[in-house]
Coordinates of C-alpha atoms in Angstrom, one line a residue:
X294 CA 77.2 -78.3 58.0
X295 CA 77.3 -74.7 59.2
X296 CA 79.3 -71.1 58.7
X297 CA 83.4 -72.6 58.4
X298 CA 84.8 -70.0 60.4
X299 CA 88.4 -70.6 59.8
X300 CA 89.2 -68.6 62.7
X301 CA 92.5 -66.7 60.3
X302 CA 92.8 -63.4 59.5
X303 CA 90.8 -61.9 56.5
X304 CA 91.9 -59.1 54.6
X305 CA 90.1 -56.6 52.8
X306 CA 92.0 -53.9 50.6
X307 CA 92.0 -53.0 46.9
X308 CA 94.5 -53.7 44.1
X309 CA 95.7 -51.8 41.7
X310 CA 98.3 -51.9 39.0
X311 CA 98.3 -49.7 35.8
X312 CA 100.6 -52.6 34.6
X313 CA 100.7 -56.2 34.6
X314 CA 103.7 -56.9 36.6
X315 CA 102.3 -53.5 39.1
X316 CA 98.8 -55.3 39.0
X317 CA 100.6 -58.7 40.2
X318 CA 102.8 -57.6 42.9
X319 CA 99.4 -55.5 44.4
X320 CA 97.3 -59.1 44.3
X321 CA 100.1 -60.8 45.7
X322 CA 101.0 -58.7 48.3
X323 CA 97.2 -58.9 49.4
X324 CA 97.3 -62.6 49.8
X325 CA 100.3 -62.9 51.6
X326 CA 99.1 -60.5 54.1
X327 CA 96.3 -62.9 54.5
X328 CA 98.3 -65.4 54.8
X329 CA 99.1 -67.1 51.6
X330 CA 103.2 -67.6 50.4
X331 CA 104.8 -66.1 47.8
X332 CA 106.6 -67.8 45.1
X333 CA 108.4 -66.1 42.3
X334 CA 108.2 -67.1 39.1
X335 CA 110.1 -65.9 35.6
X336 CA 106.2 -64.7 34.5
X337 CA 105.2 -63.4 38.0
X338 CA 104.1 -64.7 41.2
X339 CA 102.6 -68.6 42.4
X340 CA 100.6 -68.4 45.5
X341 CA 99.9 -71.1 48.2
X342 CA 96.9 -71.1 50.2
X343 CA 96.7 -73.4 52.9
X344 CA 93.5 -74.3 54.5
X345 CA 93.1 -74.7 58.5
X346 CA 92.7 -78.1 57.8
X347 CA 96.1 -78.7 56.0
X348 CA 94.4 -78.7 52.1
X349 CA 96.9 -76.5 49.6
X350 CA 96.4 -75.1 46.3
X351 CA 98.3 -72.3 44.3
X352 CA 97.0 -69.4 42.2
X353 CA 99.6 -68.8 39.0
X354 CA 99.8 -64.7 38.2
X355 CA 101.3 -64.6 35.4
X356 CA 102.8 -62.4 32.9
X357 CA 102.1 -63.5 29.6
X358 CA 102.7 -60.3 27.6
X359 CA 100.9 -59.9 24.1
X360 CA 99.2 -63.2 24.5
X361 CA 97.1 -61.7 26.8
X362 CA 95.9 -58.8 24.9
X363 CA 92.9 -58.5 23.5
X364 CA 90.8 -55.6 21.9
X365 CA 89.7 -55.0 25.7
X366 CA 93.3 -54.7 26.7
X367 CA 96.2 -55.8 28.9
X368 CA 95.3 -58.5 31.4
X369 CA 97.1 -60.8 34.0
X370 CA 96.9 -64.3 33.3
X371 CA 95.1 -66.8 36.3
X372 CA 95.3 -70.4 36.7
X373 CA 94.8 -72.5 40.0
X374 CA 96.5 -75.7 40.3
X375 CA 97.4 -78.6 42.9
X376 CA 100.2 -77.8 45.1
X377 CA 102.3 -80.2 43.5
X378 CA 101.6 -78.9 40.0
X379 CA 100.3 -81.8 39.0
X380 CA 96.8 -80.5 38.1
X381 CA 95.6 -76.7 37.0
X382 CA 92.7 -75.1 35.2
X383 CA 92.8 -73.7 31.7
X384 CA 93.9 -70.0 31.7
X385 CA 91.7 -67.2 33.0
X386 CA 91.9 -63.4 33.1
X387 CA 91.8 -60.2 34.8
X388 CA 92.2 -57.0 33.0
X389 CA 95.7 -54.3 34.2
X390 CA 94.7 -50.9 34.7
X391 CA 91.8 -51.1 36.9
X392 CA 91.3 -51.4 40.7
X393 CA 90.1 -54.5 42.3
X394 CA 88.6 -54.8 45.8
X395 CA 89.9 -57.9 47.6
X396 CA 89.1 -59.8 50.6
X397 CA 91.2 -62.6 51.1
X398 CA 91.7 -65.6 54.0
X399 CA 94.2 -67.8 54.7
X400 CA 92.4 -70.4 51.9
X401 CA 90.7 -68.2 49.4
X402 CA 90.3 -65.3 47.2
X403 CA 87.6 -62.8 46.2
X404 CA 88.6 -60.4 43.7
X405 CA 86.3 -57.7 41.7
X406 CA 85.9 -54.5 40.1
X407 CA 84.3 -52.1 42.2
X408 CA 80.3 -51.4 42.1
X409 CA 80.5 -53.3 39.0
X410 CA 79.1 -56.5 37.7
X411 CA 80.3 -57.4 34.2
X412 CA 76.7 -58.5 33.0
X413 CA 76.5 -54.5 32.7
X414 CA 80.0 -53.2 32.0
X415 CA 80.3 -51.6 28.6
X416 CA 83.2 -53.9 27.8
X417 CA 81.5 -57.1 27.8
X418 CA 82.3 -59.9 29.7
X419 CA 85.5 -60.2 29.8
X420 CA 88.0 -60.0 32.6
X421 CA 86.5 -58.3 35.8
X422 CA 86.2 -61.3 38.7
X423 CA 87.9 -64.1 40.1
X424 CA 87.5 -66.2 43.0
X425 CA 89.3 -69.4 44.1
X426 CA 90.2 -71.5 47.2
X427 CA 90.2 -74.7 49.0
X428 CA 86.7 -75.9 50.8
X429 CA 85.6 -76.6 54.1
X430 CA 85.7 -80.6 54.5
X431 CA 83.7 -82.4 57.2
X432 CA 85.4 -84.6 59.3
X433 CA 82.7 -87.3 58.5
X434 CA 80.4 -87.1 55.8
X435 CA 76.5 -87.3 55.9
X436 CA 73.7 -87.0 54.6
X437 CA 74.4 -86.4 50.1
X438 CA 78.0 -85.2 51.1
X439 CA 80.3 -87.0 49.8
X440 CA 83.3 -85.2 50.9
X441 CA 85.7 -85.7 54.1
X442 CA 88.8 -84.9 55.5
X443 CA 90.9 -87.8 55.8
X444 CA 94.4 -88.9 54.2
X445 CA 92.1 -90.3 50.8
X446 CA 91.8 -86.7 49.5
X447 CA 94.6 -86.0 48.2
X448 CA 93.4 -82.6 46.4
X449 CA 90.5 -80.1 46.6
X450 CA 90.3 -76.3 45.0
X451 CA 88.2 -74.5 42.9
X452 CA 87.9 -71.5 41.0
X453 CA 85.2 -69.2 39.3
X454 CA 85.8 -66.2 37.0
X455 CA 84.2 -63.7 34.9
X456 CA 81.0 -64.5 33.3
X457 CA 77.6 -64.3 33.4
X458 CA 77.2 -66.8 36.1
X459 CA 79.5 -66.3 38.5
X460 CA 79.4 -65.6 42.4
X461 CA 80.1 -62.0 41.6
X462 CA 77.1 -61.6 39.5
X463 CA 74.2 -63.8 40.1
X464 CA 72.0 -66.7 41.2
X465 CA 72.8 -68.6 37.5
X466 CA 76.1 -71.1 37.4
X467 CA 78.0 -72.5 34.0
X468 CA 80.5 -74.7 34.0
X469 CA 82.8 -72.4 31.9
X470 CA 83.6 -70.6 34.3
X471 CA 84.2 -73.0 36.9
X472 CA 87.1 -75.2 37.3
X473 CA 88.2 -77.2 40.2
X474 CA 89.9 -80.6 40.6
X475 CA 88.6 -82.9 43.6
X476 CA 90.8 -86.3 44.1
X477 CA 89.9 -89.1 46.4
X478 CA 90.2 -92.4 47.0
X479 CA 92.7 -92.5 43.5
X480 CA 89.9 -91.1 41.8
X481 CA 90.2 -87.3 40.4
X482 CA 87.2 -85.1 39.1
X483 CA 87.3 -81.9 37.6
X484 CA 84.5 -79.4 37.0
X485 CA 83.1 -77.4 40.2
X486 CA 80.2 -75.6 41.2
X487 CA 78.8 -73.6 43.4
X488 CA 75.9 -75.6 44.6
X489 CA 73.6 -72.6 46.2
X490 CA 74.0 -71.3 42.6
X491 CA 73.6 -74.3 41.0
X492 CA 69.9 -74.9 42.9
X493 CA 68.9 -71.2 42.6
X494 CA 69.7 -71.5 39.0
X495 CA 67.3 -74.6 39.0
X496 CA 64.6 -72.9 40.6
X497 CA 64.7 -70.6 38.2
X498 CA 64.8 -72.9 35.3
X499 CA 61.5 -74.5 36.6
X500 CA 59.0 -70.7 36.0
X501 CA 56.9 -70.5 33.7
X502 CA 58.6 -66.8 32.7
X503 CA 62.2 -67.1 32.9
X504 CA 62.5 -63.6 33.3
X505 CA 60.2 -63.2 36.5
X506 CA 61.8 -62.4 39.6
X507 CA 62.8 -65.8 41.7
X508 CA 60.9 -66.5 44.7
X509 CA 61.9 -66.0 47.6
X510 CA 62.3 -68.7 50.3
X511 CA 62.0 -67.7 53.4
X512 CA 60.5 -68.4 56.7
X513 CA 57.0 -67.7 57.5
X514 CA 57.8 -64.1 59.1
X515 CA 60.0 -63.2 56.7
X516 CA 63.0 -63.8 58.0
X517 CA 65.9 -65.0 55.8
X518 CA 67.2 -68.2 56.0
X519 CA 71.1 -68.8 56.2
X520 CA 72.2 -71.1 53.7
X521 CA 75.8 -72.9 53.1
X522 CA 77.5 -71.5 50.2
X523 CA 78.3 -75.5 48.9
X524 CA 80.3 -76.7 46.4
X525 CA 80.3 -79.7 44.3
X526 CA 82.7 -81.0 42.3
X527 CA 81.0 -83.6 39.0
X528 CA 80.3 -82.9 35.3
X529 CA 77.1 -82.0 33.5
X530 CA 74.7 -84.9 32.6
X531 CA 73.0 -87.7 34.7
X532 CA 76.1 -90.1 34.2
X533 CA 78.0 -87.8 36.7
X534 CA 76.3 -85.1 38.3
X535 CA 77.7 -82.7 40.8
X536 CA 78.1 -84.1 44.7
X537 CA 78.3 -82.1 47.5
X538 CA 82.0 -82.0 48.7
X539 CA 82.3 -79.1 51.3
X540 CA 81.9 -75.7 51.5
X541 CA 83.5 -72.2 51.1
X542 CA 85.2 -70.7 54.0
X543 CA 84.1 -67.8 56.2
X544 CA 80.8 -67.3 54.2
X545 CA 77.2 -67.8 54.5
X546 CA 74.2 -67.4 51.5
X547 CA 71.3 -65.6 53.0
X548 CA 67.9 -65.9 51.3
X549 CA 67.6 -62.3 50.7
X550 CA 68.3 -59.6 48.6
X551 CA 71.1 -57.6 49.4
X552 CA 72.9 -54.3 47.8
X553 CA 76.5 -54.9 47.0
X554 CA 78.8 -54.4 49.9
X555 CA 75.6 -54.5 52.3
X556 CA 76.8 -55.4 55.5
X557 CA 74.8 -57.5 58.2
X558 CA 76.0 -58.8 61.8
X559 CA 75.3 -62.5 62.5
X560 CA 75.5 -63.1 66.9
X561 CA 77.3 -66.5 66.9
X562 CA 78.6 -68.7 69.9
X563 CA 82.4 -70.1 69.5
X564 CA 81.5 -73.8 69.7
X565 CA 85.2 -74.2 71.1
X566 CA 85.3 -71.7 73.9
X567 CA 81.5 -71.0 74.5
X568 CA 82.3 -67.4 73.8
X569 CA 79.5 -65.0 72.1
X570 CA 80.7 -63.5 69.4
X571 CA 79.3 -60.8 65.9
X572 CA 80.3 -61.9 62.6
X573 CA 80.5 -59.1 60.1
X574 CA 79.3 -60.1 56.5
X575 CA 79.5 -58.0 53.3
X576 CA 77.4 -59.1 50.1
X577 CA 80.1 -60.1 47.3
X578 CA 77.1 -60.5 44.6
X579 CA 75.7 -58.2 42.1
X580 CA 72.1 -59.1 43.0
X581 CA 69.9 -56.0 41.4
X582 CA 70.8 -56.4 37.5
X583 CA 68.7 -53.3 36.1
X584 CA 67.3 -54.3 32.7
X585 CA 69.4 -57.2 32.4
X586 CA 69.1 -60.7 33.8
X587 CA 66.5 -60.6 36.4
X588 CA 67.3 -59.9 40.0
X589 CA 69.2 -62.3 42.3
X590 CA 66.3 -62.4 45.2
X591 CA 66.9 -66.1 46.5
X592 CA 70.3 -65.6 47.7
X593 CA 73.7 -63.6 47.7
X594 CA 77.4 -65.0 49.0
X595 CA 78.0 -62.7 51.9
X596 CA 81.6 -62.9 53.2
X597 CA 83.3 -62.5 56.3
X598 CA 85.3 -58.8 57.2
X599 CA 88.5 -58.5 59.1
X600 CA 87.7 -59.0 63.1
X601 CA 85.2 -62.4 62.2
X602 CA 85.9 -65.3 64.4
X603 CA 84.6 -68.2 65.6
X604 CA 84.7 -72.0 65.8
X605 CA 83.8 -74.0 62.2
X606 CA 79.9 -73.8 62.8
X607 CA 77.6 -71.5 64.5
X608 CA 74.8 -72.7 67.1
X609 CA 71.8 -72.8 64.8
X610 CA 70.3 -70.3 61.7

């Protein structure tokens, strides 16, 4: 597999809402400018994405009054579920009277505090990230994929939110704050991760000082390498362990350490046209944890800015 340009447009803005019905409309007003639709709902909003490749999943904002007040505050109440409702995750959360920036596609959803990751807010962890979508799906699987887009997957989405390991803060991964329903072949799993995080969090686990700073793997100049930011879908354990099943779109996970919001250009070749063409990534993880958790050197998720294009794969990295 390779960078899943979804060739759509990708938004980047910020959210705001002192309230949680102002903090709602500003979210879903971002994703429908990116292309998602709107439904309204007696508690707020339910959005659809739609992937290029025809996969759909909705994001419920919701509303839920006192229920979601806690001694950090007011928050707006997130679930992602199957189009036809038929699945969702457990309720998540995103605190009302902050601002949020957003960048957005046609079939997912970053959204984060500002220049902060919540491993060092003073309020804890509670509240500040989300991201969700529907992954890139090969046509035919190889290799330890086990994913493909045919008529026997019936569903795919995921969803990651505040925590300590998180695509927002770090190289770690736990499956609390992951959800994501994958159904094929009549057979539907739940629990997701991201796999980059999932074998950076591995390398880690392996040192002798968990504390140390990660290797880095890189080639033998120095140059990065350009990973796939992978997701699997499976549960903890041997008896069913997480299998690759696609890959988030418009990204790419550079083995590098990178500021947050560093930018990079990538020169790419549209596989479809033969066109050359710069993709303009920004670094969406917290990746230089002062004091805290050690450094994220082995990777960061980089997304893709407004004006990125391309076919679904690049010529080589």
């Amino acid at each position: 597999m390779s960078i899943a340009y979804s060739k759509q447009p990708i938004v980047r803005a910020t959210a705001s809402g002192a309230t949680r019905a102002a903090l709602i409309d500003s979210l879903a007003g971002i994703l429908t400018s990116a292309g998602w639709t709107a439904e309204t709902i007696a508690t707020g909003k339910r959005m659809m994405c739609t992937s290029p490749q025809g996969l759909q999943a909705k994001l419920w904002l919701q509303d839920l009054g006192e229920a979601m007040v806690s001694i950090y505050g007011p928050a707006v109440s997130l679930r992602m579920s199957c189009a036809d409702l038929s699945h969702s995750t457990a309720t998540h959360k995103l605190m009302a009277g902050r601002d949020y920036d957003v960048i957005a596609g046609r079939c997912q959803a970053f959204v984060a505090m500002p220049d902060v990751s919540s491993q060092v807010a003073s309020d804890g962890y509670w509240g500040h990230h989300f991201a969700c979508g529907v992954p890139w799906l090969p046509e035919t699987p190889t290799g330890d994929c086990t994913g493909r887009l045919s008529t026997d997957v019936g569903a795919a989405w995921w969803l990651s939110s505040s925590g300590l390991h998180s695509f927002r803060n770090g190289y770690q991964h736990e499956y609390s704050n992951w959800a994501g329903y994958w159904s094929t072949d009549g057979l539907a799993v739940r629990g997701a991760v991201s796999l980059s995080a999932h074998l950076q969090a591995r390398v880690k686990s392996l040192m002798n000082d968990p504390y140390s700073t990660p290797p880095q793997v890189v080639y033998g100049n120095g140059d990065p390498m350009y990973l796939d930011p992978l997701i699997a879908w499976g549960t903890p354990g041997e008896s069913g362990p997480p299998k690759i099943r696609g890959q988030i779109w418009d990204a790419v996970w550079p083995s590098l350490p990178l500021d947050l919001g560093e930018t990079f250009q990538l020169d790419e070749v549209d596989e479809t046209t033969g066109q050359p063409f710069q993709a303009t990534f920004e670094n969406w993880t917290y990746s230089h944890e002062a004091g805290r958790i050690p450094p994220t050197w082995l990777g960061c998720l980089c997304l893709a800015l407004p004006g990125t294009g391309g076919s679904e794969g690049n010529y080589a990295y």
